[in-house]
């Protein structure tokens, strides 16, 4: 890989300022959906790497509009193109899934929407140098890194950064909204209460796993009046996970931050491209990539379960009236959150453990979902989308429940069920 002239900290800070928050009227929406791939006949039977590779080769030949990738544990991810409307985004992803699902089924494989693999311990199937380096890096903090890489799945919603000016759709407001509303979304859509068949004590185990990783790359940057400056400091002060090379491992010296790499030029001078790649190895709950990438929502069950978190998030960010209402609802949550960054603060921890059984989060979710339902017609959402959001609201939000509660109920019912033949003994 050719080495280009080294760059200064000032150069990199200016680069980050230019690419991390691209402001303007919110016009685009996107979604990234991850699925756990399982044997269609027996989900508890692990899928071999050979079967996953054949599936990947077959799927990549399909005429998809979304970017298709596989995660280290074999999870399938579809990332939509930026869409001009909520309806356009849903239609495009639905069309791609209509191709992907039957193709997978024909190979004896299914897609499951769980925030954390409920059946198997983490097992990595991809051996790319990036994932080798990532596993070695996260192993310094314990086993949570392997679980994150190989056993988690999510629905990530991407919204525009917003206007430069203040107001309901302004960048500063949207940045703060994302970090407070994020806890409400994590609670409402919590869908990962088990691991290897056993309850973990949390309704979103996935969120707990993220909170146990390297804090310099998985916690939120400090809140403040200038999100750009905070993000630039966060990026440069995060440790380097890997240094790409043409041959050999991509390992980085332990403890090396990107800022130190720039200052020392060791093991080689970094480039702007290295910085851009470094950003892809940072995983805060809200990641600015020109737009805002909301990363806190568990994968959802059902063929179209992903539609509801996408629609609700789009409504609360892109409809001015709903955005203002949501901000007023979640702003008091900052007191509960306290000074610690998400997801390690009390607000996010309560979302992970109790979800909507927490009275404060429940009240916030009820108000935010009501605002979203009123906004969806203004965003041109179809009757089917509005009905899906209404059904989810009635089934879960209004009752202080989340999808994880269904899994726990089923597990407890199975434990109470009589053993066949035992009653007659």
Short mmCIF file of C-alpha atoms in Angstrom, two decimals:
data_model
loop_
_atom_site.label_atom_id
_atom_site.label_comp_id
_atom_site.label_asym_id
_atom_site.label_seq_id
_atom_site.Cartn_x
_atom_site.Cartn_y
_atom_site.Cartn_z
CA UNK A 1 0.00 0.00 0.00
CA UNK A 2 1.66 3.29 -1.07
CA UNK A 3 2.58 5.75 1.68
CA UNK A 4 1.43 9.29 1.00
CA UNK A 5 2.86 12.43 2.58
CA UNK A 6 2.05 12.76 6.26
CA UNK A 7 -0.62 15.16 7.45
CA UNK A 8 -0.90 17.40 10.49
CA UNK A 9 -3.39 17.33 13.34
CA UNK A 10 -4.85 20.58 12.02
CA UNK A 11 -5.32 19.00 8.59
CA UNK A 12 -7.15 16.05 10.11
CA UNK A 13 -9.30 18.18 12.40
CA UNK A 14 -10.34 20.28 9.40
CA UNK A 15 -11.10 17.10 7.46
CA UNK A 16 -13.28 15.74 10.27
CA UNK A 17 -15.10 19.06 10.61
CA UNK A 18 -15.90 18.93 6.91
CA UNK A 19 -17.19 15.36 6.67
CA UNK A 20 -18.75 14.47 10.02
CA UNK A 21 -21.81 16.78 10.02
CA UNK A 22 -23.06 17.85 6.57
CA UNK A 23 -25.78 20.35 7.33
CA UNK A 24 -28.82 21.42 5.35
CA UNK A 25 -32.55 20.72 5.27
CA UNK A 26 -33.25 17.11 6.35
CA UNK A 27 -34.14 15.34 3.10
CA UNK A 28 -32.65 11.87 3.22
CA UNK A 29 -33.36 8.76 5.25
CA UNK A 30 -31.63 5.39 5.29
CA UNK A 31 -31.64 2.10 7.15
CA UNK A 32 -29.16 -0.69 7.81
CA UNK A 33 -30.66 -4.01 8.88
CA UNK A 34 -28.73 -6.92 10.34
CA UNK A 35 -30.10 -10.46 10.56
CA UNK A 36 -28.89 -13.60 12.28
CA UNK A 37 -28.52 -16.34 9.66
CA UNK A 38 -29.75 -19.75 10.83
CA UNK A 39 -30.66 -23.18 9.52
CA UNK A 40 -34.24 -22.88 8.28
CA UNK A 41 -35.26 -26.23 9.77
CA UNK A 42 -33.37 -26.03 13.07
CA UNK A 43 -32.31 -22.56 14.22
CA UNK A 44 -30.27 -24.11 17.03
CA UNK A 45 -28.06 -25.88 14.48
CA UNK A 46 -25.03 -23.65 13.67
CA UNK A 47 -24.51 -22.77 10.01
CA UNK A 48 -21.13 -23.84 8.67
CA UNK A 49 -18.76 -21.32 7.06
CA UNK A 50 -19.04 -23.17 3.74
CA UNK A 51 -22.84 -22.74 3.67
CA UNK A 52 -22.48 -19.06 4.54
CA UNK A 53 -19.94 -18.56 1.77
CA UNK A 54 -22.22 -20.21 -0.80
CA UNK A 55 -25.07 -18.02 0.39
CA UNK A 56 -22.93 -14.89 0.12
CA UNK A 57 -21.87 -15.76 -3.43
CA UNK A 58 -25.47 -16.40 -4.45
CA UNK A 59 -26.89 -13.26 -2.85
CA UNK A 60 -24.24 -11.01 -4.38
CA UNK A 61 -25.47 -12.06 -7.82
CA UNK A 62 -28.96 -10.66 -7.08
CA UNK A 63 -29.97 -7.25 -8.52
CA UNK A 64 -30.14 -5.51 -5.13
CA UNK A 65 -30.17 -1.75 -4.60
CA UNK A 66 -28.87 -2.13 -1.04
CA UNK A 67 -25.28 -2.89 -0.14
CA UNK A 68 -25.05 -6.49 1.07
CA UNK A 69 -22.35 -7.51 3.54
CA UNK A 70 -21.73 -10.24 6.09
CA UNK A 71 -20.57 -9.54 9.64
CA UNK A 72 -17.85 -11.55 11.45
CA UNK A 73 -20.25 -14.09 12.94
CA UNK A 74 -22.10 -14.58 9.65
CA UNK A 75 -24.82 -11.99 10.28
CA UNK A 76 -26.25 -10.62 7.04
CA UNK A 77 -26.53 -6.84 6.66
CA UNK A 78 -28.43 -4.84 4.07
CA UNK A 79 -27.65 -1.11 3.89
CA UNK A 80 -30.06 0.99 1.87
CA UNK A 81 -29.11 3.86 -0.38
CA UNK A 82 -30.08 7.31 0.95
CA UNK A 83 -33.75 7.74 0.09
CA UNK A 84 -35.70 10.93 -0.58
CA UNK A 85 -38.59 9.83 1.65
CA UNK A 86 -39.59 7.28 4.24
CA UNK A 87 -41.81 5.53 1.69
CA UNK A 88 -39.00 5.30 -0.86
CA UNK A 89 -36.66 3.83 1.75
CA UNK A 90 -39.19 1.21 2.88
CA UNK A 91 -40.14 0.26 -0.67
CA UNK A 92 -36.51 -0.22 -1.74
CA UNK A 93 -35.59 -2.36 1.25
CA UNK A 94 -38.79 -4.39 0.99
CA UNK A 95 -38.02 -5.13 -2.66
CA UNK A 96 -34.50 -6.30 -1.79
CA UNK A 97 -35.75 -8.53 1.02
CA UNK A 98 -38.28 -10.04 -1.38
CA UNK A 99 -35.28 -11.28 -3.36
CA UNK A 100 -33.03 -12.21 -0.45
CA UNK A 101 -35.46 -14.22 1.71
CA UNK A 102 -36.60 -16.81 -0.86
CA UNK A 103 -33.05 -17.17 -2.14
CA UNK A 104 -31.86 -17.94 1.36
CA UNK A 105 -34.78 -20.31 1.98
CA UNK A 106 -33.95 -22.22 -1.19
CA UNK A 107 -30.54 -22.87 0.37
CA UNK A 108 -32.13 -24.04 3.61
CA UNK A 109 -31.29 -20.83 5.47
CA UNK A 110 -33.46 -18.35 7.35
CA UNK A 111 -33.09 -14.82 8.72
CA UNK A 112 -33.93 -14.08 12.35
CA UNK A 113 -34.37 -10.67 13.94
CA UNK A 114 -32.83 -10.79 17.43
CA UNK A 115 -30.57 -8.19 18.99
CA UNK A 116 -28.40 -11.00 20.37
CA UNK A 117 -28.08 -14.61 19.24
CA UNK A 118 -30.38 -16.56 21.58
CA UNK A 119 -29.04 -19.98 20.59
CA UNK A 120 -25.27 -20.09 20.17
CA UNK A 121 -22.11 -18.72 21.78
CA UNK A 122 -20.18 -16.28 19.57
CA UNK A 123 -18.21 -17.93 16.79
CA UNK A 124 -16.34 -15.97 14.14
CA UNK A 125 -16.52 -17.22 10.56
CA UNK A 126 -14.84 -14.35 8.70
CA UNK A 127 -11.03 -14.24 8.77
CA UNK A 128 -10.38 -10.88 7.11
CA UNK A 129 -7.37 -9.05 8.64
CA UNK A 130 -9.74 -6.33 9.92
CA UNK A 131 -11.65 -8.85 12.02
CA UNK A 132 -8.51 -10.60 13.22
CA UNK A 133 -7.20 -7.27 14.49
CA UNK A 134 -10.60 -6.28 15.90
CA UNK A 135 -10.94 -9.50 17.88
CA UNK A 136 -7.43 -9.20 19.31
CA UNK A 137 -8.06 -5.56 20.22
CA UNK A 138 -11.39 -6.14 22.00
CA UNK A 139 -10.05 -9.20 23.81
CA UNK A 140 -8.13 -6.72 26.02
CA UNK A 141 -11.50 -5.82 27.59
CA UNK A 142 -12.79 -9.38 27.98
CA UNK A 143 -15.22 -11.55 26.04
CA UNK A 144 -17.77 -8.85 25.17
CA UNK A 145 -15.95 -7.94 21.97
CA UNK A 146 -16.44 -11.40 20.49
CA UNK A 147 -20.12 -11.30 21.41
CA UNK A 148 -20.52 -7.90 19.77
CA UNK A 149 -18.77 -9.02 16.59
CA UNK A 150 -20.37 -12.41 16.19
CA UNK A 151 -23.67 -12.56 18.10
CA UNK A 152 -25.42 -9.17 17.78
CA UNK A 153 -27.71 -7.62 15.17
CA UNK A 154 -29.47 -4.28 14.91
CA UNK A 155 -31.66 -1.88 12.97
CA UNK A 156 -29.62 1.27 12.36
CA UNK A 157 -31.51 4.35 11.20
CA UNK A 158 -29.65 7.10 9.34
CA UNK A 159 -31.02 10.67 9.38
CA UNK A 160 -29.58 13.89 8.03
CA UNK A 161 -27.53 16.02 10.42
CA UNK A 162 -29.96 18.92 10.07
CA UNK A 163 -29.74 22.68 9.64
CA UNK A 164 -26.71 24.67 10.71
CA UNK A 165 -29.09 27.12 12.41
CA UNK A 166 -30.84 26.46 15.75
CA UNK A 167 -34.37 25.08 15.90
CA UNK A 168 -36.20 21.76 15.91
CA UNK A 169 -34.30 20.55 12.84
CA UNK A 170 -30.97 22.15 13.75
CA UNK A 171 -27.78 20.15 14.14
CA UNK A 172 -27.25 20.93 17.83
CA UNK A 173 -30.81 19.98 18.73
CA UNK A 174 -30.74 16.77 16.69
CA UNK A 175 -27.40 15.71 18.19
CA UNK A 176 -28.74 16.07 21.74
CA UNK A 177 -32.09 14.55 20.78
CA UNK A 178 -30.37 11.48 19.36
CA UNK A 179 -28.54 10.75 22.63
CA UNK A 180 -31.60 11.18 24.87
CA UNK A 181 -34.22 9.70 22.54
CA UNK A 182 -31.75 6.89 21.87
CA UNK A 183 -32.39 5.46 25.34
CA UNK A 184 -36.15 5.54 24.69
CA UNK A 185 -35.70 3.77 21.34
CA UNK A 186 -33.39 1.17 22.90
CA UNK A 187 -36.02 0.46 25.56
CA UNK A 188 -39.06 0.41 23.27
CA UNK A 189 -37.42 -1.95 20.76
CA UNK A 190 -35.43 -4.08 23.23
CA UNK A 191 -35.31 -7.55 21.73
CA UNK A 192 -32.38 -9.50 23.17
CA UNK A 193 -33.14 -10.89 26.64
CA UNK A 194 -31.36 -14.25 26.33
CA UNK A 195 -28.01 -15.82 25.55
CA UNK A 196 -27.53 -19.51 24.81
CA UNK A 197 -31.14 -20.13 25.81
CA UNK A 198 -30.98 -18.43 29.21
CA UNK A 199 -32.22 -15.01 30.39
CA UNK A 200 -29.41 -12.53 30.95
CA UNK A 201 -31.30 -10.21 33.30
CA UNK A 202 -31.49 -7.54 30.61
CA UNK A 203 -34.09 -6.86 27.96
CA UNK A 204 -31.46 -5.64 25.53
CA UNK A 205 -28.36 -7.73 26.13
CA UNK A 206 -26.91 -6.25 22.98
CA UNK A 207 -26.84 -2.80 24.56
CA UNK A 208 -25.09 -4.15 27.66
CA UNK A 209 -22.43 -5.77 25.50
CA UNK A 210 -21.69 -2.45 23.80
CA UNK A 211 -21.29 -0.78 27.20
CA UNK A 212 -18.60 -3.30 28.20
CA UNK A 213 -16.21 -2.53 25.34
CA UNK A 214 -13.39 -0.01 24.94
CA UNK A 215 -14.92 3.23 26.25
CA UNK A 216 -12.77 5.40 23.96
CA UNK A 217 -14.58 4.07 20.88
CA UNK A 218 -18.01 2.90 22.08
CA UNK A 219 -19.19 5.63 24.45
CA UNK A 220 -20.75 8.87 23.24
CA UNK A 221 -18.52 11.94 22.90
CA UNK A 222 -19.00 14.59 25.59
CA UNK A 223 -22.03 16.78 25.01
CA UNK A 224 -21.31 20.44 24.41
CA UNK A 225 -22.10 23.46 22.26
CA UNK A 226 -19.86 22.32 19.37
CA UNK A 227 -20.51 18.72 18.23
CA UNK A 228 -17.87 19.00 15.50
CA UNK A 229 -15.07 19.88 17.89
CA UNK A 230 -16.15 17.19 20.35
CA UNK A 231 -16.25 14.56 17.62
CA UNK A 232 -12.84 15.56 16.23
CA UNK A 233 -11.26 15.20 19.68
CA UNK A 234 -13.04 11.88 20.19
CA UNK A 235 -11.74 10.49 16.90
CA UNK A 236 -8.14 11.61 17.33
CA UNK A 237 -7.94 10.48 20.96
CA UNK A 238 -9.34 6.99 20.28
CA UNK A 239 -6.85 4.15 20.11
CA UNK A 240 -5.95 2.80 16.70
CA UNK A 241 -7.52 -0.63 16.28
CA UNK A 242 -5.69 -1.69 13.14
CA UNK A 243 -3.22 -0.39 10.57
CA UNK A 244 -3.90 -1.69 7.10
CA UNK A 245 -1.08 -3.43 5.27
CA UNK A 246 -0.63 -5.15 1.91
CA UNK A 247 0.63 -8.30 3.62
CA UNK A 248 0.57 -9.71 7.11
CA UNK A 249 -1.61 -8.79 10.08
CA UNK A 250 -3.18 -5.37 10.51
CA UNK A 251 -2.19 -5.07 14.16
CA UNK A 252 -1.52 -1.67 15.71
CA UNK A 253 0.83 -0.90 18.64
CA UNK A 254 -1.11 -1.28 21.89
CA UNK A 255 -2.30 2.01 23.36
CA UNK A 256 -1.51 4.08 20.25
CA UNK A 257 -4.08 6.84 19.71
CA UNK A 258 -4.56 8.35 16.30
CA UNK A 259 -3.25 11.68 17.63
CA UNK A 260 -0.05 9.98 18.80
CA UNK A 261 0.25 8.21 15.47
CA UNK A 262 0.15 11.57 13.71
CA UNK A 263 2.73 13.08 16.04
CA UNK A 264 5.19 10.17 15.94
CA UNK A 265 4.69 8.82 12.41
CA UNK A 266 5.33 5.32 13.79
CA UNK A 267 5.04 2.63 12.48
CA UNK A 268 4.48 4.72 9.33
CA UNK A 269 3.05 8.19 8.74
CA UNK A 270 -0.78 8.08 8.68
CA UNK A 271 -2.85 9.45 5.82
CA UNK A 272 -6.29 10.98 5.50
CA UNK A 273 -7.44 7.61 4.21
CA UNK A 274 -6.17 6.02 7.42
CA UNK A 275 -8.24 8.51 9.40
CA UNK A 276 -11.35 7.72 7.38
CA UNK A 277 -10.80 4.01 8.01
CA UNK A 278 -10.18 4.66 11.70
CA UNK A 279 -13.62 6.30 11.91
CA UNK A 280 -15.20 3.03 10.68
CA UNK A 281 -13.76 1.30 13.75
CA UNK A 282 -15.50 3.69 16.18
CA UNK A 283 -18.89 2.56 17.48
CA UNK A 284 -20.62 5.18 19.66
CA UNK A 285 -24.41 4.92 19.96
CA UNK A 286 -24.76 7.83 17.52
CA UNK A 287 -22.06 8.01 14.84
CA UNK A 288 -21.77 11.11 12.63
CA UNK A 289 -20.86 10.18 9.06
CA UNK A 290 -22.10 13.31 7.35
CA UNK A 291 -25.50 12.11 8.54
CA UNK A 292 -26.36 10.74 11.99
CA UNK A 293 -26.27 6.95 12.30
CA UNK A 294 -28.41 5.77 15.24
CA UNK A 295 -26.98 2.44 16.37
CA UNK A 296 -28.94 1.57 19.53
CA UNK A 297 -31.97 -0.35 18.19
CA UNK A 298 -32.04 -4.15 18.45
CA UNK A 299 -32.89 -6.20 15.36
CA UNK A 300 -36.63 -6.87 15.25
CA UNK A 301 -38.57 -10.09 14.73
CA UNK A 302 -40.86 -10.66 11.76
CA UNK A 303 -40.40 -10.02 8.07
CA UNK A 304 -41.22 -6.31 8.38
CA UNK A 305 -40.45 -5.69 12.05
CA UNK A 306 -37.68 -3.29 10.98
CA UNK A 307 -40.25 -0.91 9.46
CA UNK A 308 -41.59 0.34 12.81
CA UNK A 309 -38.30 1.61 14.31
CA UNK A 310 -37.44 3.19 10.96
CA UNK A 311 -40.80 4.95 10.69
CA UNK A 312 -40.88 6.13 14.31
CA UNK A 313 -37.33 7.48 14.19
CA UNK A 314 -37.88 9.22 10.86
CA UNK A 315 -41.04 10.88 12.16
CA UNK A 316 -39.41 12.13 15.36
CA UNK A 317 -36.42 13.58 13.54
CA UNK A 318 -37.74 14.86 10.25
CA UNK A 319 -41.21 16.22 11.04
CA UNK A 320 -40.66 19.63 12.71
CA UNK A 321 -43.69 19.39 15.01
CA UNK A 322 -42.90 15.85 16.14
CA UNK A 323 -39.21 16.72 16.59
CA UNK A 324 -40.12 19.63 18.86
CA UNK A 325 -42.50 17.50 20.91
CA UNK A 326 -39.98 14.69 21.23
CA UNK A 327 -37.26 17.09 22.33
CA UNK A 328 -39.47 18.54 25.07
CA UNK A 329 -40.35 15.02 26.23
CA UNK A 330 -36.78 13.69 26.40
CA UNK A 331 -34.96 16.82 27.58
CA UNK A 332 -35.77 16.11 31.27
CA UNK A 333 -34.16 12.68 30.83
CA UNK A 334 -30.80 14.45 30.83
CA UNK A 335 -31.08 14.77 34.60
CA UNK A 336 -31.50 11.01 34.94
CA UNK A 337 -28.64 10.38 32.53
CA UNK A 338 -26.26 12.59 34.51
CA UNK A 339 -22.78 13.54 33.33
CA UNK A 340 -21.64 10.07 32.25
CA UNK A 341 -21.80 9.32 28.50
CA UNK A 342 -24.21 6.88 26.89
CA UNK A 343 -24.56 3.93 27.12
CA UNK A 344 -22.87 3.77 30.55
CA UNK A 345 -25.04 6.35 32.27
CA UNK A 346 -28.03 5.50 34.52
CA UNK A 347 -30.63 6.33 31.87
CA UNK A 348 -29.21 3.91 29.31
CA UNK A 349 -28.56 1.24 31.92
CA UNK A 350 -32.20 1.41 33.00
CA UNK A 351 -33.24 1.13 29.36
CA UNK A 352 -31.10 -1.99 28.95
CA UNK A 353 -32.36 -3.75 32.06
CA UNK A 354 -35.98 -2.72 32.53
CA UNK A 355 -36.86 -1.20 29.15
CA UNK A 356 -40.40 0.19 29.36
CA UNK A 357 -41.07 -1.24 32.80
CA UNK A 358 -39.16 1.86 33.93
CA UNK A 359 -41.86 4.52 34.59
CA UNK A 360 -39.83 7.43 33.23
CA UNK A 361 -38.88 5.68 30.03
CA UNK A 362 -42.42 4.37 29.63
CA UNK A 363 -43.95 7.86 29.90
CA UNK A 364 -41.41 9.23 27.42
CA UNK A 365 -42.08 6.40 24.96
CA UNK A 366 -45.86 6.86 25.12
CA UNK A 367 -45.50 10.58 24.34
CA UNK A 368 -42.91 10.08 21.60
CA UNK A 369 -44.84 7.30 19.85
CA UNK A 370 -47.98 9.47 19.93
CA UNK A 371 -46.06 12.31 18.29
CA UNK A 372 -44.67 9.92 15.68
CA UNK A 373 -48.13 8.52 14.86
CA UNK A 374 -49.47 12.02 14.29
CA UNK A 375 -46.48 12.91 12.09
CA UNK A 376 -46.50 9.86 9.83
CA UNK A 377 -49.38 11.06 7.61
CA UNK A 378 -47.53 14.36 7.14
CA UNK A 379 -44.49 12.38 5.97
CA UNK A 380 -46.61 10.51 3.44
CA UNK A 381 -46.40 7.16 5.22
CA UNK A 382 -48.65 4.48 3.75
CA UNK A 383 -51.69 3.11 5.61
CA UNK A 384 -49.78 -0.15 6.09
CA UNK A 385 -46.87 1.60 7.79
CA UNK A 386 -49.17 3.66 9.99
CA UNK A 387 -51.07 0.51 10.97
CA UNK A 388 -47.82 -1.30 11.84
CA UNK A 389 -46.74 1.56 14.12
CA UNK A 390 -50.21 1.69 15.73
CA UNK A 391 -50.19 -2.07 16.34
CA UNK A 392 -46.71 -1.95 17.91
CA UNK A 393 -47.74 0.98 20.08
CA UNK A 394 -50.85 -0.79 21.36
CA UNK A 395 -49.14 -4.15 21.83
CA UNK A 396 -46.00 -2.90 23.54
CA UNK A 397 -45.60 0.80 24.29
CA UNK A 398 -49.02 1.46 25.78
CA UNK A 399 -48.64 -1.60 28.04
CA UNK A 400 -45.09 -0.87 29.20
CA UNK A 401 -43.74 -3.83 27.27
CA UNK A 402 -41.17 -4.45 24.55
CA UNK A 403 -40.50 -7.39 22.18
CA UNK A 404 -38.09 -8.90 24.70
CA UNK A 405 -41.02 -9.49 27.06
CA UNK A 406 -42.63 -11.84 24.53
CA UNK A 407 -39.47 -13.96 24.45
CA UNK A 408 -39.28 -14.04 28.24
CA UNK A 409 -42.96 -14.98 28.52
CA UNK A 410 -42.48 -17.85 26.07
CA UNK A 411 -39.39 -19.04 27.93
CA UNK A 412 -41.14 -18.98 31.29
CA UNK A 413 -44.19 -20.75 29.86
CA UNK A 414 -41.97 -23.51 28.52
CA UNK A 415 -40.35 -23.89 31.93
CA UNK A 416 -43.78 -24.26 33.58
CA UNK A 417 -45.13 -26.71 31.02
CA UNK A 418 -45.60 -30.25 32.41
CA UNK A 419 -43.27 -32.94 31.17
CA UNK A 420 -45.23 -35.41 28.95
CA UNK A 421 -46.06 -38.55 30.86
CA UNK A 422 -44.92 -37.23 34.21
CA UNK A 423 -48.42 -36.38 35.45
CA UNK A 424 -49.57 -39.98 35.09
CA UNK A 425 -46.73 -41.37 37.19
#
